Short mmCIF file of C-alpha atoms and ligand atoms in Angstrom, two decimals:
data_model
loop_
_atom_site.label_atom_id
_atom_site.label_comp_id
_atom_site.label_asym_id
_atom_site.label_seq_id
_atom_site.Cartn_x
_atom_site.Cartn_y
_atom_site.Cartn_z
CA MET A 753 9.60 -4.23 -16.38
CA SER A 754 11.65 -3.31 -13.34
CA HIS A 755 10.72 -0.45 -11.02
CA PRO A 756 13.34 1.96 -12.43
CA ALA A 757 12.09 1.41 -16.00
CA LYS A 758 8.46 2.01 -15.05
CA ALA A 759 9.41 4.98 -12.87
CA SER A 760 11.24 6.51 -15.85
CA GLU A 761 8.02 6.27 -17.88
CA PHE A 762 6.09 8.05 -15.14
CA LEU A 763 8.74 10.75 -14.86
CA GLU A 764 8.53 11.56 -18.56
CA ASP A 765 5.53 13.75 -17.74
CA SER A 766 7.34 16.03 -15.32
CA ALA A 767 4.31 18.26 -14.65
CA LYS A 768 2.25 15.22 -13.65
CA SER A 769 4.94 13.71 -11.45
CA LYS A 770 5.41 17.09 -9.70
CA TRP A 771 1.69 17.38 -9.12
CA HIS A 772 1.53 13.73 -7.85
CA ASP A 773 4.38 14.44 -5.46
CA GLU A 774 2.75 17.59 -4.09
CA THR A 775 -0.71 16.03 -3.76
CA LEU A 776 0.59 13.15 -1.66
CA TRP A 777 2.75 15.46 0.40
CA PHE A 778 -0.41 17.44 1.19
CA VAL A 779 -1.97 14.23 2.61
CA ARG A 780 1.19 13.49 4.58
CA ASP A 781 1.10 17.02 5.98
CA LYS A 782 -2.51 16.57 7.12
CA ARG A 783 -1.49 13.37 8.86
CA ASP A 784 1.31 15.21 10.67
CA THR A 785 -0.93 18.01 11.84
CA ILE A 786 -3.68 15.76 13.19
CA SER A 787 -1.31 13.28 14.83
CA LYS A 788 0.37 16.15 16.69
CA SER A 789 -3.01 17.20 18.08
CA ILE A 790 -3.14 13.98 20.14
CA PRO A 791 -0.67 14.05 23.04
CA GLU A 792 -0.75 10.26 23.43
CA TRP A 793 -0.03 9.59 19.72
CA GLU A 794 3.26 7.79 20.34
CA GLN A 795 1.73 5.67 23.12
CA LEU A 796 -1.07 4.70 20.75
CA ARG A 797 1.45 3.61 18.12
CA GLU A 798 3.36 1.60 20.70
CA LEU A 799 0.20 -0.03 21.97
CA ALA A 800 -0.96 -0.89 18.44
CA SER A 801 2.43 -2.39 17.69
CA GLN A 802 2.33 -4.53 20.84
CA ILE A 803 -1.22 -5.73 20.15
CA LYS A 804 -0.16 -6.79 16.67
CA ASP A 805 2.95 -8.52 18.07
CA ASN A 806 0.67 -10.50 20.33
CA VAL A 807 -1.63 -11.34 17.39
CA LEU A 808 1.24 -12.59 15.25
CA ALA A 809 2.67 -14.66 18.11
CA ASN A 810 -0.71 -16.33 18.73
CA LEU A 811 -2.33 -16.10 15.32
CA ASP A 812 -3.49 -19.73 15.25
CA GLN A 813 -5.35 -19.38 18.55
CA TYR A 814 -6.98 -16.06 17.64
CA LEU A 815 -8.13 -17.44 14.30
CA ILE A 816 -9.72 -20.47 15.96
CA GLU A 817 -11.42 -18.22 18.50
CA PHE A 818 -12.66 -15.95 15.72
CA GLU A 819 -14.00 -18.90 13.74
CA LYS A 820 -15.81 -20.34 16.76
CA ASN A 821 -17.48 -17.03 17.63
CA ALA A 822 -18.33 -16.11 14.05
CA LYS A 823 -20.01 -19.49 13.53
CA ALA A 824 -21.93 -19.05 16.78
CA ASN A 825 -23.19 -15.76 15.28
CA ASN A 826 -24.58 -17.68 12.25
CA ILE A 827 -21.83 -16.51 9.94
CA HIS A 828 -20.55 -18.99 7.31
CA LEU A 829 -16.78 -19.14 7.53
CA HIS A 830 -14.53 -20.43 4.72
CA TRP A 831 -10.76 -20.95 4.67
CA ALA A 832 -8.78 -20.23 1.50
CA LYS A 833 -5.18 -21.32 1.10
CA ASP A 834 -4.54 -19.10 -1.92
CA ALA A 835 -6.14 -16.78 -4.47
CA TYR A 836 -7.43 -19.72 -6.52
CA GLU A 837 -9.34 -21.19 -3.59
CA HIS A 838 -10.55 -17.76 -2.50
CA ASN A 839 -11.99 -16.92 -5.91
CA ASN A 840 -13.64 -20.30 -6.31
CA ILE A 841 -15.28 -20.07 -2.89
CA VAL A 842 -16.71 -16.65 -3.81
CA LEU A 843 -17.90 -17.96 -7.17
CA SER A 844 -19.57 -21.01 -5.62
CA ILE A 845 -21.53 -18.76 -3.22
CA LEU A 846 -22.65 -16.62 -6.15
CA GLN A 847 -23.67 -19.71 -8.12
CA GLN A 848 -25.69 -21.06 -5.19
CA HIS A 849 -27.66 -17.81 -5.26
CA GLN A 850 -27.80 -17.63 -9.07
CA CYS A 851 -26.20 -14.25 -8.85
CA LYS A 852 -24.92 -12.61 -12.04
CA ALA A 853 -24.12 -9.11 -10.74
CA ILE A 854 -22.43 -8.00 -7.55
CA VAL A 855 -21.42 -4.73 -5.94
CA LYS A 856 -18.08 -4.54 -4.20
CA SER A 857 -16.60 -2.01 -1.81
CA LYS A 858 -12.88 -1.30 -1.60
CA SER A 859 -10.85 -4.40 -0.86
CA ILE A 860 -7.13 -4.67 -1.54
CA LEU A 861 -7.38 -8.39 -0.83
CA THR A 862 -9.74 -8.97 -3.77
CA GLU A 863 -7.29 -7.02 -5.94
CA GLU A 864 -4.54 -9.30 -4.65
CA CYS A 865 -6.60 -12.32 -5.76
CA HIS A 866 -7.59 -10.69 -9.09
CA LEU A 867 -11.18 -11.46 -8.19
CA ASN A 868 -12.76 -8.99 -10.66
CA PRO A 869 -11.36 -10.56 -13.86
CA PHE A 870 -12.02 -14.05 -12.48
CA LEU A 871 -15.71 -13.31 -11.81
CA GLU A 872 -16.12 -11.50 -15.11
CA GLU A 873 -14.67 -14.50 -16.97
CA ASN A 874 -17.34 -16.55 -15.21
CA GLY A 875 -20.18 -14.32 -16.34
CA VAL A 876 -20.58 -12.13 -13.24
CA GLU A 877 -20.76 -8.35 -13.57
CA VAL A 878 -18.60 -6.70 -10.89
CA VAL A 879 -19.17 -3.08 -9.93
CA ASP A 880 -16.67 -1.38 -7.64
CA THR A 881 -18.65 1.11 -5.61
CA ASP A 882 -15.87 3.16 -4.05
CA LEU A 883 -15.77 6.25 -6.27
CA GLY A 884 -12.02 6.13 -6.86
CA GLU A 885 -12.14 2.40 -7.58
CA ARG A 886 -15.07 2.83 -9.98
CA ILE A 887 -13.07 5.45 -11.88
CA VAL A 888 -10.06 3.16 -12.33
CA GLN A 889 -12.40 0.26 -13.13
CA PHE A 890 -13.80 2.31 -16.03
CA LEU A 891 -10.22 2.52 -17.31
CA ASN A 892 -9.52 -1.19 -16.71
CA GLN A 893 -6.75 -0.16 -14.37
CA PRO A 894 -5.95 -1.41 -10.85
CA PRO A 895 -5.81 1.13 -8.00
CA SER A 896 -2.54 3.09 -7.91
CA HIS A 897 -2.74 3.65 -4.13
CA ILE A 898 -4.34 1.48 -1.46
CA VAL A 899 -6.39 4.30 0.11
CA LEU A 900 -6.65 6.77 -2.81
CA PRO A 901 -7.09 4.45 -5.80
CA ALA A 902 -7.35 7.19 -8.47
CA ILE A 903 -4.83 9.61 -7.00
CA HIS A 904 -2.85 9.54 -10.26
CA LEU A 905 -5.78 11.09 -12.17
CA LYS A 906 -6.74 14.75 -12.35
CA LYS A 907 -10.22 16.28 -12.44
CA ARG A 908 -9.89 16.74 -16.18
CA ASP A 909 -9.19 13.01 -16.69
CA ILE A 910 -12.20 12.04 -14.57
CA SER A 911 -14.45 14.47 -16.44
CA GLU A 912 -13.43 12.84 -19.73
CA ILE A 913 -14.00 9.31 -18.39
CA PHE A 914 -17.44 10.23 -17.01
CA HIS A 915 -18.39 11.94 -20.27
CA GLU A 916 -17.58 8.73 -22.12
CA LYS A 917 -19.07 6.24 -19.63
CA LEU A 918 -21.84 8.18 -17.90
CA GLN A 919 -22.66 10.74 -20.60
CA THR A 920 -21.95 13.75 -18.39
CA GLU A 921 -21.49 17.19 -20.03
CA LYS A 922 -18.30 17.42 -22.02
CA GLY A 923 -15.69 19.52 -20.25
CA ASN A 924 -17.61 19.82 -16.96
CA GLU A 925 -14.98 19.22 -14.27
CA ASP A 926 -17.03 20.32 -11.28
CA PRO A 927 -16.43 17.67 -8.57
CA THR A 928 -19.96 18.02 -7.14
CA TYR A 929 -21.53 17.56 -10.56
CA LEU A 930 -19.34 14.52 -11.31
CA THR A 931 -19.99 12.97 -7.90
CA HIS A 932 -23.75 13.34 -8.37
CA ALA A 933 -23.51 11.60 -11.72
CA ALA A 934 -21.57 8.74 -10.11
CA ARG A 935 -24.14 8.52 -7.32
CA VAL A 936 -27.05 8.11 -9.75
CA HIS A 937 -25.11 5.50 -11.71
CA LEU A 938 -24.08 3.53 -8.62
CA ARG A 939 -27.50 3.67 -6.96
CA GLU A 940 -28.96 1.71 -9.85
CA LYS A 941 -26.22 -0.92 -9.43
CA PHE A 942 -26.81 -1.12 -5.65
CA LEU A 943 -30.51 -1.71 -6.17
CA GLY A 944 -29.92 -4.54 -8.63
CA ALA A 945 -27.32 -6.59 -6.72
CA LYS A 946 -28.29 -9.62 -4.66
CA VAL A 947 -24.77 -10.09 -3.29
CA ALA A 948 -22.38 -7.50 -1.90
CA ILE A 949 -18.66 -8.11 -1.36
CA THR A 950 -16.58 -6.11 1.09
CA GLY A 951 -13.11 -6.28 2.52
CA VAL A 952 -12.45 -6.42 6.27
CA ASN A 953 -10.38 -3.92 8.24
CA PHE A 954 -10.51 -5.73 11.58
CA GLY A 955 -11.85 -9.13 12.69
CA VAL A 956 -12.47 -9.33 16.45
CA ALA A 957 -11.54 -12.75 17.86
CA GLU A 958 -13.40 -12.20 21.15
CA THR A 959 -16.79 -11.64 19.48
CA GLY A 960 -16.52 -13.05 15.94
CA GLU A 961 -17.58 -9.69 14.50
CA PHE A 962 -15.74 -7.71 11.87
CA VAL A 963 -15.39 -4.03 11.06
CA VAL A 964 -15.37 -2.37 7.64
CA CYS A 965 -14.21 1.26 7.36
CA THR A 966 -15.25 3.48 4.44
CA ASN A 967 -15.63 7.19 3.89
CA GLU A 968 -18.44 6.94 1.36
CA GLY A 969 -20.78 4.51 3.12
CA ASN A 970 -20.78 2.39 -0.02
CA ALA A 971 -20.04 -0.86 1.84
CA ASP A 972 -23.08 -0.32 4.08
CA MET A 973 -25.33 0.60 1.18
CA GLY A 974 -24.32 -2.52 -0.75
CA VAL A 975 -24.60 -4.88 2.21
CA HIS A 976 -27.95 -3.58 3.48
CA LEU A 977 -29.62 -3.85 0.10
CA ALA A 978 -28.21 -7.28 -0.76
CA ASP A 979 -29.37 -10.67 0.54
CA VAL A 980 -25.85 -12.03 0.88
CA HIS A 981 -22.72 -10.35 2.22
CA ILE A 982 -19.34 -11.90 1.40
CA ALA A 983 -16.49 -10.44 3.45
CA CYS A 984 -12.99 -11.21 2.17
CA MET A 985 -10.42 -11.09 4.96
CA GLY A 986 -6.69 -11.71 5.25
CA ILE A 987 -5.80 -13.88 8.25
CA GLU A 988 -3.61 -11.12 9.68
CA LYS A 989 -6.59 -8.76 10.13
CA ILE A 990 -7.47 -10.32 13.49
CA ILE A 991 -7.39 -8.28 16.68
CA PRO A 992 -7.98 -9.93 20.05
CA ARG A 993 -10.67 -7.77 21.69
CA ARG A 994 -13.32 -5.27 20.72
CA LYS A 995 -11.72 -2.64 22.94
CA ASP A 996 -8.55 -2.83 20.81
CA LEU A 997 -10.56 -1.11 18.10
CA GLY A 998 -10.28 2.08 20.14
CA VAL A 999 -6.55 2.03 19.44
CA PHE A 1000 -6.64 1.08 15.76
CA LEU A 1001 -9.55 3.23 14.61
CA ARG A 1002 -7.92 6.33 16.10
CA LEU A 1003 -4.68 5.57 14.31
CA LEU A 1004 -6.09 4.41 10.98
CA ALA A 1005 -8.04 7.46 9.78
CA ARG A 1006 -5.48 9.95 11.04
CA SER A 1007 -2.61 8.10 9.37
CA ALA A 1008 -4.51 7.50 6.13
CA THR A 1009 -6.09 10.83 5.27
CA GLY A 1010 -5.54 13.09 8.26
CA GLN A 1011 -9.19 12.73 9.38
CA PRO A 1012 -10.07 12.31 13.07
CA ILE A 1013 -12.20 9.27 12.24
CA THR A 1014 -13.29 7.34 9.14
CA ASN A 1015 -16.87 8.37 8.24
CA TYR A 1016 -18.35 4.87 8.48
CA ASN A 1017 -16.92 2.23 10.83
CA SER A 1018 -19.49 -0.52 10.43
CA HIS A 1019 -19.62 -3.55 12.70
CA PHE A 1020 -21.03 -6.78 11.26
CA ARG A 1021 -21.81 -9.44 13.82
CA SER A 1022 -24.63 -11.66 12.57
CA PRO A 1023 -26.95 -11.69 9.57
CA SER A 1024 -30.46 -10.20 9.66
CA PRO A 1025 -33.30 -12.72 9.33
CA ASP A 1026 -33.40 -14.25 5.80
CA LYS A 1027 -29.94 -12.89 4.98
CA GLU A 1028 -26.48 -14.51 4.91
CA ILE A 1029 -22.99 -13.42 5.84
CA HIS A 1030 -19.94 -15.34 4.59
CA ILE A 1031 -16.35 -14.65 5.59
CA VAL A 1032 -13.57 -15.97 3.37
CA LEU A 1033 -10.35 -16.10 5.38
CA LEU A 1034 -7.32 -15.98 3.10
CA ASP A 1035 -3.74 -17.08 3.67
CA ASN A 1036 -2.06 -16.60 0.25
CA GLY A 1037 1.54 -16.56 1.50
CA ARG A 1038 0.85 -14.90 4.83
CA THR A 1039 1.87 -17.88 6.97
CA GLU A 1040 5.04 -18.14 4.91
CA GLN A 1041 5.76 -14.46 5.63
CA LEU A 1042 5.04 -15.15 9.31
CA GLY A 1043 7.78 -17.77 9.21
CA ARG A 1044 10.37 -15.28 7.92
CA GLU A 1045 11.78 -13.87 11.12
CA LYS A 1046 13.15 -10.72 9.48
CA PHE A 1047 9.97 -9.88 7.59
CA LYS A 1048 7.09 -11.15 9.71
CA ASN A 1049 6.48 -7.67 11.15
CA SER A 1050 5.17 -6.57 7.77
CA LEU A 1051 1.99 -8.52 8.62
CA LYS A 1052 1.19 -5.88 11.24
CA CYS A 1053 0.18 -3.50 8.44
CA ILE A 1054 -3.30 -1.96 8.73
CA ARG A 1055 -3.18 -0.61 5.14
CA CYS A 1056 -3.35 3.09 5.99
CA GLY A 1057 -1.10 4.15 3.09
CA ALA A 1058 0.91 6.63 5.20
CA CYS A 1059 4.22 5.06 4.18
CA MET A 1060 3.30 5.70 0.53
CA ASN A 1061 2.33 9.32 1.10
CA THR A 1062 5.63 10.08 2.76
CA CYS A 1063 7.94 8.04 0.53
CA PRO A 1064 9.98 10.29 -1.81
CA ILE A 1065 10.23 7.43 -4.31
CA TYR A 1066 6.53 6.56 -4.34
CA ARG A 1067 5.52 10.21 -4.62
CA ARG A 1068 7.79 10.74 -7.60
CA SER A 1069 7.37 7.42 -9.39
CA GLY A 1070 3.63 6.70 -8.99
CA GLY A 1071 1.87 3.56 -7.80
CA TYR A 1072 2.00 1.65 -11.10
CA SER A 1073 5.79 1.72 -11.19
CA TYR A 1074 5.80 -0.97 -8.48
CA GLY A 1075 3.88 -3.50 -10.59
CA SER A 1076 2.23 -4.93 -7.50
CA VAL A 1077 -1.18 -4.63 -5.83
CA VAL A 1078 0.27 -3.02 -2.71
CA PRO A 1079 2.79 -0.43 -3.93
CA GLY A 1080 5.16 1.78 -1.97
CA PRO A 1081 7.43 0.84 0.92
CA ILE A 1082 5.22 -1.84 2.51
CA GLY A 1083 4.45 -3.38 -0.88
CA SER A 1084 8.18 -3.56 -1.52
CA ILE A 1085 8.48 -5.84 1.51
CA LEU A 1086 5.37 -7.94 0.87
CA SER A 1087 5.70 -8.47 -2.90
CA PRO A 1088 9.19 -10.07 -2.90
CA GLY A 1089 7.80 -12.55 -0.36
CA LEU A 1090 5.23 -13.63 -2.95
CA ASP A 1091 7.54 -13.68 -6.00
CA LEU A 1092 11.13 -12.72 -5.37
CA LYS A 1093 12.26 -12.90 -8.99
CA LYS A 1094 9.45 -10.74 -10.33
CA HIS A 1095 9.72 -8.10 -7.60
CA SER A 1096 13.47 -8.11 -6.98
CA SER A 1097 13.86 -4.42 -7.95
CA LEU A 1098 11.34 -3.20 -5.37
CA PRO A 1099 13.46 -3.22 -2.19
CA PHE A 1100 15.82 -0.87 -4.06
CA ALA A 1101 13.00 1.62 -4.70
CA SER A 1102 13.79 3.42 -1.47
CA THR A 1103 16.20 6.05 -0.19
CA LEU A 1104 16.22 4.16 3.17
CA CYS A 1105 15.56 7.56 4.77
CA GLY A 1106 13.31 5.88 7.35
CA SER A 1107 10.37 8.26 6.93
CA CYS A 1108 8.08 5.26 6.24
CA SER A 1109 8.97 3.69 9.59
CA ASP A 1110 8.50 7.04 11.35
CA VAL A 1111 4.91 7.49 10.15
CA CYS A 1112 3.78 3.85 10.36
CA PRO A 1113 0.98 3.68 12.97
CA VAL A 1114 1.94 0.12 13.98
CA LYS A 1115 5.66 0.87 14.06
CA ILE A 1116 6.80 -1.53 11.37
CA ASN A 1117 10.55 -1.16 10.80
CA ILE A 1118 9.91 -0.77 7.08
CA HIS A 1119 13.22 0.68 5.92
CA GLU A 1120 15.20 -1.91 7.88
CA GLN A 1121 13.25 -4.72 6.24
CA LEU A 1122 13.86 -3.19 2.80
CA TYR A 1123 17.55 -3.22 3.61
CA GLU A 1124 17.28 -6.86 4.70
CA TRP A 1125 15.63 -7.77 1.38
CA ARG A 1126 18.44 -6.04 -0.50
CA GLN A 1127 20.95 -8.23 1.29
CA GLU A 1128 18.93 -11.37 0.56
CA ILE A 1129 18.68 -10.44 -3.13
CA THR A 1130 22.32 -9.43 -3.67
CA LYS A 1131 23.66 -12.41 -1.70
CA ASP A 1132 22.85 -14.71 -4.62
CA GLN A 1133 23.97 -12.41 -7.40
CA GLY A 1134 27.68 -13.31 -7.34
CA THR A 1135 30.21 -10.95 -8.90
CA ASN A 1136 29.01 -7.99 -10.97
CA ALA A 1137 30.14 -4.45 -11.81
CA LYS A 1138 28.67 -3.04 -8.62
CA SER A 1139 30.20 -5.64 -6.30
CA ILE A 1140 33.62 -5.14 -7.95
CA SER A 1141 33.45 -1.36 -7.59
CA MET A 1142 32.36 -1.73 -3.95
CA LYS A 1143 35.33 -4.01 -3.26
CA ILE A 1144 37.68 -1.45 -4.82
CA ALA A 1145 36.07 1.36 -2.78
CA ASN A 1146 36.39 -0.78 0.35
CA GLY A 1147 40.13 -1.23 -0.30
CA ILE A 1148 40.61 2.51 -0.86
CA PHE A 1149 38.63 3.58 2.21
CA ALA A 1150 40.59 1.15 4.40
CA VAL A 1151 43.98 2.74 3.58
CA PRO A 1152 44.25 6.50 4.34
CA PHE A 1153 47.11 7.05 1.91
CA ALA A 1154 45.19 5.37 -0.95
CA TYR A 1155 42.12 7.44 -0.08
CA LYS A 1156 44.15 10.67 -0.17
CA VAL A 1157 45.87 9.91 -3.48
CA SER A 1158 42.77 8.61 -5.27
CA GLY A 1159 40.74 11.59 -4.01
CA ALA A 1160 43.29 14.04 -5.41
CA MET A 1161 43.40 12.15 -8.72
CA MET A 1162 39.63 12.08 -9.10
CA ARG A 1163 39.25 15.77 -8.25
CA GLY A 1164 41.86 16.60 -10.90
CA ALA A 1165 40.33 14.22 -13.45
CA LEU A 1166 36.80 15.55 -13.01
CA LYS A 1167 38.01 19.03 -13.93
CA ILE A 1168 39.48 17.99 -17.28
CA LEU A 1169 37.46 14.97 -18.42
CA PRO A 1170 34.78 15.64 -21.06
CA ASP A 1171 31.11 14.96 -20.20
CA SER A 1172 31.06 12.08 -22.69
CA ILE A 1173 33.29 10.17 -20.25
CA THR A 1174 32.03 11.56 -16.91
CA TYR A 1175 28.42 10.94 -17.88
CA SER A 1176 28.96 7.78 -19.94
CA GLY A 1177 26.56 4.84 -19.66
CA LEU A 1178 28.58 3.47 -16.73
CA ASN A 1179 27.52 6.43 -14.59
CA THR A 1180 23.85 5.54 -14.00
CA TRP A 1181 23.76 7.93 -11.04
CA GLY A 1182 24.59 10.79 -13.41
CA LYS A 1183 21.65 10.00 -15.72
CA GLN A 1184 19.31 12.18 -13.68
CA ARG A 1185 21.78 14.38 -11.81
CA ASP A 1186 24.80 16.64 -12.20
CA LEU A 1187 27.93 15.84 -10.25
CA PRO A 1188 28.68 18.52 -7.66
CA GLU A 1189 31.56 20.87 -8.28
CA THR A 1190 34.80 19.52 -6.87
CA PRO A 1191 35.81 21.34 -3.68
CA LYS A 1192 38.91 23.54 -3.66
CA ALA A 1193 40.29 21.75 -0.59
CA THR A 1194 39.62 18.43 1.10
CA PHE A 1195 38.02 18.37 4.53
CA LYS A 1196 41.38 17.42 6.08
CA GLU A 1197 43.09 20.40 4.44
CA TRP A 1198 40.29 22.69 5.55
CA TYR A 1199 40.42 21.30 9.10
CA LYS A 1200 44.20 21.73 9.36
CA LYS A 1201 43.90 25.34 8.29
CA ASN A 1202 40.91 26.26 10.43
CA ARG A 1203 41.14 24.20 13.60
CA SER A 1204 42.89 26.93 15.61
S1 SF4 B 1325 3.18 -0.29 6.59
FE1 SF4 B 1325 2.44 1.06 8.19
S2 SF4 B 1325 2.33 3.07 7.18
FE2 SF4 B 1325 2.45 1.55 5.53
S3 SF4 B 1325 0.34 1.10 4.98
FE3 SF4 B 1325 0.96 -0.41 6.52
S4 SF4 B 1325 0.31 0.45 8.49
FE4 SF4 B 1325 0.29 2.13 7.01
#
């Protein structure tokens, strides 16, 4: 289904879509307040953008440096061309350790590779330990937001899920009570897992270490109790030096949730005695995106989710309407790069208001890239109703007399035509909106009368 069709489904529950819109706006508002409390905010964004430009221009060298230093730290490093290779590498590590149950902290990359269903098909129990991710996992759903995976669910929904899965009291919606129940449930899973999987927020080329950011400490709990840590990392997550973290960590938490800092920023450099760390470095279309001059900037993304929280389309249509692992404005740039046919409606899921670009902590020109994708997509579509009407409009706008006459005709027609014609199936714009009342005078007439 295309984005508009799925968005229509979401909008059927108007109370829910209103609540979703307001909840995300609240997060956006927090981001605004906290970013304004830092006088150097814009310099930080500029610096982050330049560091990422440098990374993308020299990605091959930074990756080689990272590999060399990680190996020197006794980390096993694996390269995966695509999701298939990535998943098989992870599985082979689990098989070497005869591991049948793993705990996993939040990782969009493993969602991208559909790692959970792959491991489950191969007899491995996967437990997502981020609370929001565990909730959607109980429902067999993917996350609907990259930072707030269960943002589409209300307390009442979660209470019902926990009653069914964790036998909590029926109807008890108290967040503290529900969180305690989840904690008891997850602790048992942590204690039983030999292998823990995490994502990676930043890989430092200079030292070969990597940093994982969580608010719940679940990545640390999993990793410290397990014998083996598998870190799944996209190749674009490299930063050159450790001191660059000072820029990105300040931007990330503030942009994501309006917090001054993420609760746990854990550095992993080398394994403890008798333990193992593996990093699986994944390409999966990233080098191809790097080769697309107009879209390569999208690889600067640090997955803060701010562009989603601010986007009027995302807020009103929900994460699932995008049908892709990374939804919202940045997902609408990345997903067509992976499968243009499947995701061709996504670049149109935007008002092009530019709010996404304004909040992006690494200054990605998101709305401009969405516009570029639209041009790429429509270029190959040939003649259709929209292109014909645009050609007609172009002809009318180019000739003042034609513009004047057609304007007068349309204003007159709109007054007398019945709704069955004005709002017929051809007027898709009018499906959700009323046409404005026609003005009594044109701007030119008004100007002539009032300019003195
Ligand atoms: S594109 Fe920018 S705002 Fe959107 S998730 Fe990525 S870093 Fe955040």
